[in-house]
PDB file of C-alpha atoms (C1' of nucleotides) in Angstrom:
ATOM      1  CA  MET A   1      -0.749  -0.385  32.260  1.00 79.00           C
ATOM      2  CA  ASN A   2      -1.534  -4.086  32.159  1.00 91.00           C
ATOM      3  CA  LEU A   3      -1.647  -6.293  29.085  1.00 96.00           C
ATOM      4  CA  GLU A   4      -5.410  -6.056  28.810  1.00 96.00           C
ATOM      5  CA  GLN A   5      -5.217  -2.270  28.592  1.00 97.00           C
ATOM      6  CA  LEU A   6      -2.420  -2.405  26.026  1.00 98.00           C
ATOM      7  CA  LYS A   7      -4.497  -4.846  24.013  1.00 98.00           C
ATOM      8  CA  GLN A   8      -7.385  -2.385  24.073  1.00 97.00           C
ATOM      9  CA  GLN A   9      -5.030   0.373  22.995  1.00 98.00           C
ATOM     10  CA  GLN A  10      -3.913  -1.768  20.056  1.00 98.00           C
ATOM     11  CA  LEU A  11      -7.526  -2.354  19.052  1.00 98.00           C
ATOM     12  CA  ASP A  12      -8.163   1.396  19.175  1.00 97.00           C
ATOM     13  CA  TYR A  13      -5.024   2.183  17.179  1.00 97.00           C
ATOM     14  CA  ALA A  14      -5.748  -0.522  14.600  1.00 97.00           C
ATOM     15  CA  CYS A  15      -8.821   1.388  13.418  1.00 96.00           C
ATOM     16  CA  ARG A  16      -6.578   4.259  12.355  1.00 97.00           C
ATOM     17  CA  ILE A  17      -4.177   2.203  10.257  1.00 96.00           C
ATOM     18  CA  ILE A  18      -4.520   3.144   6.600  1.00 93.00           C
ATOM     19  CA  THR A  19      -3.984   0.320   4.132  1.00 88.00           C
ATOM     20  CA  GLN A  20      -6.513   1.133   1.429  1.00 78.00           C
ATOM     21  CA  ASP A  21      -5.435   1.528  -2.170  1.00 71.00           C
ATOM     22  CA  ASP A  22      -7.350   4.822  -2.320  1.00 67.00           C
ATOM     23  CA  PHE A  23      -4.957   6.275   0.219  1.00 72.00           C
ATOM     24  CA  ASP A  24      -1.864   4.578  -1.101  1.00 78.00           C
ATOM     25  CA  PHE A  25       1.302   6.631  -0.941  1.00 74.00           C
ATOM     26  CA  ASP A  26       2.680   7.631  -4.309  1.00 74.00           C
ATOM     27  CA  PHE A  27       6.195   6.202  -4.587  1.00 79.00           C
ATOM     28  CA  SER A  28       6.747   7.118  -8.192  1.00 80.00           C
ATOM     29  CA  GLU A  29       9.932   8.938  -7.273  1.00 82.00           C
ATOM     30  CA  PRO A  30      11.143   8.188  -3.740  1.00 91.00           C
ATOM     31  CA  ARG A  31      14.435   9.817  -2.825  1.00 96.00           C
ATOM     32  CA  TYR A  32      15.135   8.021   0.404  1.00 98.00           C
ATOM     33  CA  ILE A  33      14.053   4.699   1.877  1.00 98.00           C
ATOM     34  CA  GLY A  34      14.651   3.950   5.542  1.00 98.00           C
ATOM     35  CA  GLY A  35      15.196   0.727   7.458  1.00 98.00           C
ATOM     36  CA  THR A  36      14.947  -0.071  11.151  1.00 98.00           C
ATOM     37  CA  ASP A  37      16.279  -2.769  13.446  1.00 98.00           C
ATOM     38  CA  VAL A  38      16.640  -3.157  17.189  1.00 98.00           C
ATOM     39  CA  GLY A  39      19.260  -4.995  19.213  1.00 96.00           C
ATOM     40  CA  PHE A  40      19.905  -5.488  22.906  1.00 96.00           C
ATOM     41  CA  GLU A  41      22.858  -5.264  25.269  1.00 95.00           C
ATOM     42  CA  ASN A  42      23.570  -6.670  28.713  1.00 94.00           C
ATOM     43  CA  GLY A  43      21.099  -9.473  28.401  1.00 91.00           C
ATOM     44  CA  GLY A  44      18.287  -7.179  27.318  1.00 95.00           C
ATOM     45  CA  GLU A  45      18.921  -4.428  29.835  1.00 96.00           C
ATOM     46  CA  ILE A  46      19.725  -1.882  27.123  1.00 97.00           C
ATOM     47  CA  THR A  47      17.723  -1.416  23.920  1.00 97.00           C
ATOM     48  CA  ARG A  48      19.714  -0.307  20.876  1.00 97.00           C
ATOM     49  CA  ALA A  49      17.627   1.006  17.986  1.00 97.00           C
ATOM     50  CA  ALA A  50      19.070   1.727  14.565  1.00 97.00           C
ATOM     51  CA  ILE A  51      17.536   3.629  11.664  1.00 98.00           C
ATOM     52  CA  VAL A  52      19.323   3.783   8.329  1.00 97.00           C
ATOM     53  CA  VAL A  53      18.547   5.921   5.306  1.00 98.00           C
ATOM     54  CA  LEU A  54      19.333   4.739   1.786  1.00 97.00           C
ATOM     55  CA  SER A  55      19.093   6.739  -1.401  1.00 97.00           C
ATOM     56  CA  TYR A  56      16.872   5.405  -4.159  1.00 96.00           C
ATOM     57  CA  PRO A  57      17.290   3.863  -6.686  1.00 95.00           C
ATOM     58  CA  ASP A  58      20.995   3.377  -6.012  1.00 96.00           C
ATOM     59  CA  LEU A  59      20.319   1.972  -2.525  1.00 96.00           C
ATOM     60  CA  ALA A  60      23.451   3.529  -1.045  1.00 96.00           C
ATOM     61  CA  LEU A  61      23.742   4.316   2.646  1.00 95.00           C
ATOM     62  CA  VAL A  62      23.445   8.053   3.204  1.00 96.00           C
ATOM     63  CA  GLU A  63      22.875   8.210   6.955  1.00 96.00           C
ATOM     64  CA  TYR A  64      22.353   6.133  10.049  1.00 96.00           C
ATOM     65  CA  LYS A  65      21.552   6.909  13.672  1.00 97.00           C
ATOM     66  CA  ILE A  66      21.561   4.769  16.807  1.00 97.00           C
ATOM     67  CA  ALA A  67      19.618   5.382  20.023  1.00 97.00           C
ATOM     68  CA  LYS A  68      20.235   3.525  23.269  1.00 97.00           C
ATOM     69  CA  ILE A  69      17.789   3.508  26.176  1.00 97.00           C
ATOM     70  CA  LYS A  70      17.035   1.320  29.166  1.00 98.00           C
ATOM     71  CA  THR A  71      14.658  -1.474  28.234  1.00 98.00           C
ATOM     72  CA  ALA A  72      11.297  -0.850  29.887  1.00 97.00           C
ATOM     73  CA  PHE A  73       9.097  -3.623  28.539  1.00 97.00           C
ATOM     74  CA  PRO A  74       9.578  -7.387  28.114  1.00 97.00           C
ATOM     75  CA  TYR A  75       9.232  -9.325  24.897  1.00 97.00           C
ATOM     76  CA  ILE A  76       5.715 -10.677  24.612  1.00 97.00           C
ATOM     77  CA  PRO A  77       4.558 -12.039  21.247  1.00 98.00           C
ATOM     78  CA  GLY A  78       1.895  -9.660  19.948  1.00 98.00           C
ATOM     79  CA  TYR A  79       3.220  -6.744  22.016  1.00 98.00           C
ATOM     80  CA  LEU A  80       6.651  -6.283  20.447  1.00 98.00           C
ATOM     81  CA  SER A  81       6.103  -2.646  19.549  1.00 98.00           C
ATOM     82  CA  PHE A  82       5.766  -1.577  23.183  1.00 98.00           C
ATOM     83  CA  ARG A  83       9.259  -2.955  23.773  1.00 98.00           C
ATOM     84  CA  GLU A  84      10.936  -1.403  20.741  1.00 98.00           C
ATOM     85  CA  TYR A  85       9.201   1.783  19.620  1.00 98.00           C
ATOM     86  CA  PRO A  86      10.497   4.154  22.345  1.00 98.00           C
ATOM     87  CA  ALA A  87      14.099   3.668  21.203  1.00 98.00           C
ATOM     88  CA  LEU A  88      13.068   3.837  17.540  1.00 98.00           C
ATOM     89  CA  LEU A  89      11.301   7.177  18.080  1.00 98.00           C
ATOM     90  CA  GLN A  90      14.482   8.527  19.628  1.00 98.00           C
ATOM     91  CA  ALA A  91      16.605   7.379  16.683  1.00 98.00           C
ATOM     92  CA  TRP A  92      14.044   8.879  14.297  1.00 98.00           C
ATOM     93  CA  GLN A  93      14.384  12.319  15.877  1.00 98.00           C
ATOM     94  CA  GLN A  94      18.111  12.278  15.141  1.00 98.00           C
ATOM     95  CA  ILE A  95      17.679  11.493  11.446  1.00 98.00           C
ATOM     96  CA  ASP A  96      18.475  14.444   9.179  1.00 98.00           C
ATOM     97  CA  HIS A  97      17.294  12.934   5.883  1.00 97.00           C
ATOM     98  CA  LYS A  98      13.760  11.833   6.702  1.00 98.00           C
ATOM     99  CA  PRO A  99      12.952   8.970   4.279  1.00 98.00           C
ATOM    100  CA  ASP A 100       9.789   8.772   2.158  1.00 97.00           C
ATOM    101  CA  LEU A 101       9.209   5.165   3.196  1.00 97.00           C
ATOM    102  CA  LEU A 102      10.276   3.011   6.136  1.00 98.00           C
ATOM    103  CA  LEU A 103      10.900  -0.742   6.087  1.00 98.00           C
ATOM    104  CA  VAL A 104      10.403  -1.908   9.673  1.00 98.00           C
ATOM    105  CA  ASP A 105      11.698  -5.204  11.025  1.00 98.00           C
ATOM    106  CA  GLY A 106       8.608  -7.085  12.178  1.00 98.00           C
ATOM    107  CA  GLN A 107       4.984  -7.423  11.137  1.00 98.00           C
ATOM    108  CA  GLY A 108       2.713  -4.692   9.838  1.00 98.00           C
ATOM    109  CA  VAL A 109      -0.988  -5.578   9.820  1.00 98.00           C
ATOM    110  CA  ALA A 110      -0.160  -9.321   9.810  1.00 98.00           C
ATOM    111  CA  HIS A 111      -0.833  -9.345  13.532  1.00 98.00           C
ATOM    112  CA  PRO A 112      -3.567 -10.834  15.775  1.00 98.00           C
ATOM    113  CA  ARG A 113      -5.075  -7.352  16.241  1.00 98.00           C
ATOM    114  CA  GLY A 114      -3.880  -5.837  12.975  1.00 98.00           C
ATOM    115  CA  ILE A 115      -1.172  -3.653  14.447  1.00 98.00           C
ATOM    116  CA  GLY A 116       2.353  -5.039  14.441  1.00 98.00           C
ATOM    117  CA  ILE A 117       5.347  -2.818  15.105  1.00 98.00           C
ATOM    118  CA  ALA A 118       5.510  -1.529  11.524  1.00 98.00           C
ATOM    119  CA  SER A 119       1.906  -0.319  11.694  1.00 98.00           C
ATOM    120  CA  HIS A 120       2.304   1.056  15.207  1.00 98.00           C
ATOM    121  CA  LEU A 121       5.434   2.998  14.267  1.00 98.00           C
ATOM    122  CA  GLY A 122       3.875   4.237  11.031  1.00 98.00           C
ATOM    123  CA  LEU A 123       0.923   5.588  12.986  1.00 98.00           C
ATOM    124  CA  LEU A 124       3.119   7.294  15.580  1.00 98.00           C
ATOM    125  CA  LEU A 125       5.302   8.904  12.889  1.00 98.00           C
ATOM    126  CA  ASN A 126       2.483   9.391  10.385  1.00 97.00           C
ATOM    127  CA  MET A 127       4.812   7.742   7.906  1.00 96.00           C
ATOM    128  CA  PRO A 128       4.298   5.157   5.141  1.00 97.00           C
ATOM    129  CA  THR A 129       5.734   1.923   6.552  1.00 98.00           C
ATOM    130  CA  ILE A 130       6.102  -1.685   5.445  1.00 98.00           C
ATOM    131  CA  GLY A 131       6.582  -4.658   7.765  1.00 98.00           C
ATOM    132  CA  VAL A 132       9.412  -7.037   6.842  1.00 98.00           C
ATOM    133  CA  ALA A 133       9.481 -10.017   9.226  1.00 98.00           C
ATOM    134  CA  LYS A 134      11.757 -13.050   9.157  1.00 97.00           C
ATOM    135  CA  LYS A 135       9.171 -15.290  10.799  1.00 97.00           C
ATOM    136  CA  ARG A 136       5.424 -15.711  10.806  1.00 97.00           C
ATOM    137  CA  LEU A 137       3.438 -14.386  13.728  1.00 98.00           C
ATOM    138  CA  TYR A 138      -0.103 -14.669  12.462  1.00 98.00           C
ATOM    139  CA  GLY A 139      -1.970 -15.856   9.400  1.00 98.00           C
ATOM    140  CA  GLN A 140      -1.865 -18.781   7.018  1.00 97.00           C
ATOM    141  CA  HIS A 141      -0.727 -19.376   3.471  1.00 97.00           C
ATOM    142  CA  ALA A 142      -0.422 -21.983   0.748  1.00 96.00           C
ATOM    143  CA  GLU A 143       2.855 -23.828   0.370  1.00 95.00           C
ATOM    144  CA  LEU A 144       5.463 -21.577  -1.202  1.00 96.00           C
ATOM    145  CA  ALA A 145       7.441 -22.574  -4.291  1.00 96.00           C
ATOM    146  CA  GLY A 146      11.231 -22.682  -3.993  1.00 94.00           C
ATOM    147  CA  THR A 147      11.738 -20.354  -6.945  1.00 95.00           C
ATOM    148  CA  PRO A 148      13.279 -16.959  -6.120  1.00 95.00           C
ATOM    149  CA  LEU A 149      10.658 -14.187  -5.981  1.00 97.00           C
ATOM    150  CA  ALA A 150       7.859 -16.749  -5.622  1.00 97.00           C
ATOM    151  CA  TYR A 151       5.182 -15.425  -3.303  1.00 98.00           C
ATOM    152  CA  GLU A 152       1.864 -16.395  -1.734  1.00 98.00           C
ATOM    153  CA  LYS A 153      -0.837 -14.366  -0.072  1.00 98.00           C
ATOM    154  CA  LEU A 154      -0.792 -14.400   3.716  1.00 98.00           C
ATOM    155  CA  MET A 155      -4.415 -14.723   4.812  1.00 98.00           C
ATOM    156  CA  ASP A 156      -6.122 -14.051   8.134  1.00 97.00           C
ATOM    157  CA  LYS A 157      -7.415 -16.766  10.429  1.00 94.00           C
ATOM    158  CA  SER A 158     -10.676 -17.179   8.545  1.00 93.00           C
ATOM    159  CA  ALA A 159      -8.815 -17.211   5.202  1.00 94.00           C
ATOM    160  CA  GLU A 160     -11.158 -14.445   4.049  1.00 93.00           C
ATOM    161  CA  GLN A 161      -8.915 -11.433   4.011  1.00 96.00           C
ATOM    162  CA  GLN A 162      -5.359 -10.910   2.861  1.00 97.00           C
ATOM    163  CA  ILE A 163      -3.082  -9.506   5.549  1.00 97.00           C
ATOM    164  CA  GLY A 164       0.242  -9.704   3.732  1.00 98.00           C
ATOM    165  CA  TRP A 165       2.580 -11.853   1.657  1.00 98.00           C
ATOM    166  CA  VAL A 166       5.066 -14.654   2.040  1.00 98.00           C
ATOM    167  CA  LEU A 167       8.018 -13.948  -0.235  1.00 98.00           C
ATOM    168  CA  ARG A 168      10.900 -16.197  -1.272  1.00 97.00           C
ATOM    169  CA  SER A 169      13.422 -13.390  -1.493  1.00 97.00           C
ATOM    170  CA  LYS A 170      16.340 -15.729  -2.138  1.00 96.00           C
ATOM    171  CA  LEU A 171      16.912 -19.307  -3.274  1.00 96.00           C
ATOM    172  CA  ARG A 172      17.182 -21.871  -0.464  1.00 94.00           C
ATOM    173  CA  CYS A 173      16.371 -19.254   2.184  1.00 95.00           C
ATOM    174  CA  ASN A 174      13.405 -19.092   4.522  1.00 96.00           C
ATOM    175  CA  PRO A 175      10.766 -16.712   3.171  1.00 97.00           C
ATOM    176  CA  LEU A 176      10.051 -13.176   4.344  1.00 98.00           C
ATOM    177  CA  PHE A 177       6.669 -12.166   5.760  1.00 98.00           C
ATOM    178  CA  ILE A 178       5.698  -8.858   4.203  1.00 98.00           C
ATOM    179  CA  SER A 179       2.711  -6.771   5.237  1.00 98.00           C
ATOM    180  CA  THR A 180       1.764  -3.148   4.911  1.00 97.00           C
ATOM    181  CA  GLY A 181       2.370  -1.108   7.989  1.00 97.00           C
ATOM    182  CA  HIS A 182       0.593   2.203   7.358  1.00 97.00           C
ATOM    183  CA  ARG A 183      -0.444   4.361   4.385  1.00 95.00           C
ATOM    184  CA  VAL A 184       0.611   1.687   1.878  1.00 95.00           C
ATOM    185  CA  SER A 185      -1.423  -0.938   0.045  1.00 96.00           C
ATOM    186  CA  GLN A 186      -0.457  -4.605   0.198  1.00 96.00           C
ATOM    187  CA  GLN A 187       0.490  -4.507  -3.481  1.00 95.00           C
ATOM    188  CA  THR A 188       2.750  -1.528  -2.953  1.00 95.00           C
ATOM    189  CA  ALA A 189       4.327  -3.127   0.103  1.00 97.00           C
ATOM    190  CA  LEU A 190       5.336  -6.205  -1.872  1.00 97.00           C
ATOM    191  CA  LYS A 191       6.532  -4.102  -4.786  1.00 96.00           C
ATOM    192  CA  TRP A 192       8.908  -1.964  -2.751  1.00 97.00           C
ATOM    193  CA  VAL A 193      10.392  -4.825  -0.802  1.00 98.00           C
ATOM    194  CA  ILE A 194      11.173  -6.523  -4.112  1.00 97.00           C
ATOM    195  CA  ASN A 195      12.569  -3.246  -5.477  1.00 97.00           C
ATOM    196  CA  CYS A 196      14.975  -3.136  -2.528  1.00 97.00           C
ATOM    197  CA  LEU A 197      16.316  -6.687  -2.957  1.00 97.00           C
ATOM    198  CA  GLN A 198      19.939  -6.912  -4.063  1.00 96.00           C
ATOM    199  CA  GLY A 199      20.726 -10.613  -4.091  1.00 95.00           C
ATOM    200  CA  TYR A 200      20.408 -11.108  -0.348  1.00 96.00           C
ATOM    201  CA  ARG A 201      17.597 -12.555   1.693  1.00 97.00           C
ATOM    202  CA  LEU A 202      16.807  -9.188   3.290  1.00 97.00           C
ATOM    203  CA  PRO A 203      16.003  -5.985   1.381  1.00 98.00           C
ATOM    204  CA  GLU A 204      18.882  -3.505   1.561  1.00 97.00           C
ATOM    205  CA  PRO A 205      17.371  -1.061   4.096  1.00 97.00           C
ATOM    206  CA  THR A 206      16.656  -3.924   6.499  1.00 97.00           C
ATOM    207  CA  ARG A 207      20.027  -5.554   5.848  1.00 96.00           C
ATOM    208  CA  PHE A 208      21.883  -2.299   6.515  1.00 95.00           C
ATOM    209  CA  ALA A 209      19.859  -1.624   9.659  1.00 96.00           C
ATOM    210  CA  ASP A 210      20.701  -5.137  10.827  1.00 95.00           C
ATOM    211  CA  ALA A 211      24.392  -4.457  10.404  1.00 92.00           C
ATOM    212  CA  VAL A 212      24.171  -1.186  12.299  1.00 93.00           C
ATOM    213  CA  ALA A 213      21.978  -2.457  15.128  1.00 92.00           C
ATOM    214  CA  SER A 214      24.021  -5.593  15.715  1.00 87.00           C
ATOM    215  CA  ASN A 215      27.290  -3.696  16.137  1.00 73.00           C
ATOM    216  CA  LYS A 216      29.198  -4.686  13.030  1.00 69.00           C
ATOM    217  CA  PRO A 217      31.420  -1.620  12.544  1.00 63.00           C
ATOM    218  CA  LEU A 218      33.544  -3.300   9.868  1.00 69.00           C
ATOM    219  CA  PHE A 219      30.486  -4.158   7.821  1.00 70.00           C
ATOM    220  CA  VAL A 220      29.004  -0.706   8.334  1.00 54.00           C
ATOM    221  CA  ARG A 221      32.220   0.951   7.154  1.00 66.00           C
ATOM    222  CA  ARG A 222      32.099  -1.151   3.978  1.00 68.00           C
ATOM    223  CA  LEU A 223      28.489  -0.130   3.373  1.00 65.00           C
ATOM    224  CA  GLN A 224      29.408   3.533   3.406  1.00 64.00           C
ATOM    225  CA  ARG A 225      31.817   3.196   0.489  1.00 59.00           C
TER     226      ARG A 225
ATOM    227  C1'  DG B   1      -6.275 -27.944  28.331  1.00 87.88           C
ATOM    228  C1'  DC B   2      -2.881 -27.692  24.211  1.00 87.88           C
ATOM    229  C1'  DG B   3      -0.135 -25.580  20.784  1.00 87.88           C
ATOM    230  C1'  DA B   4       1.748 -21.245  18.747  1.00 87.88           C
ATOM    231  C1'  DC B   5       4.372 -17.440  19.552  1.00 87.88           C
ATOM    232  C1'  DA B   6       7.464 -10.844  15.204  1.00 87.88           C
ATOM    233  C1'  DG B   7      12.103  -9.549  18.103  1.00 87.88           C
TER     234       DG B   7
ATOM    235  C1'  DA C   1      16.644 -10.921  20.382  1.00 87.88           C
ATOM    236  C1'  DT C   2      21.311 -13.018  22.543  1.00 87.88           C
ATOM    237  C1'  DC C   3      24.931 -16.570  23.747  1.00 87.88           C
ATOM    238  C1'  DT C   4      28.211 -19.438  20.675  1.00 87.88           C
ATOM    239  C1'  DT C   5      31.713 -23.893  17.351  1.00 87.88           C
ATOM    240  C1'  DG C   6      31.767 -26.152  14.020  1.00 87.88           C
ATOM    241  C1'  DT C   7      29.896 -27.423   9.734  1.00 87.88           C
ATOM    242  C1'  DC C   8      27.330 -28.189   5.367  1.00 87.88           C
ATOM    243  C1'  DG C   9      26.562 -26.283   0.685  1.00 87.88           C
ATOM    244  C1'  DC C  10      27.033 -23.095  -3.275  1.00 87.88           C
TER     245       DC C  10
END
DNA sequence: GCGACAG
DNA sequence: ATCTTGTCGC
């Protein structure tokens, strides 16, 4: 497979991403919310994927799994999912408490072809997913106020369609780039990221997954209590 | 050609 | 992402 073929595959997949309000997942009473993050070992040779499961609304860690595989694809902006999803799928299979919603580290539909890793993973798992990225990949937005919980719409290149949000999750911190991944509306995506904030820049599922994926056993042990 | 570029 | 020391600010 060359990049041109993968690009075509993304374009094909993008048509199947569901982000319409009519098909929005009903999160009136979610029991579990998941988070994902991926790290690397040996200079990128090994991919380490972590998936955590938190109970809702208490946002306590109930389970986490880690999968390690040999890295088979380089990092290319716009093609991140091909590098990370194989390990994430493996971690997902090990999870006993399948969450109702997954917060994925990276973009959802806020992507040049409308299919960032959150959307790609949501499609593969047929799961509602939300993209939570720490940096912008694609899109434009108005200047964001410094006030906590201030947000702006993230618009596509032509500024005609909304592809996500820019959210000031914490004072004096760089904003988060939120976009629906799959089976969630943009409104719902923003709502549940905000619902998972606990005074830190990252929502709890993402923050916990970060701790697990980046090998912080002390921190992980604290999270479990 | 030049700049931009999730993790 | 990862490698890494000190350092500025609440």
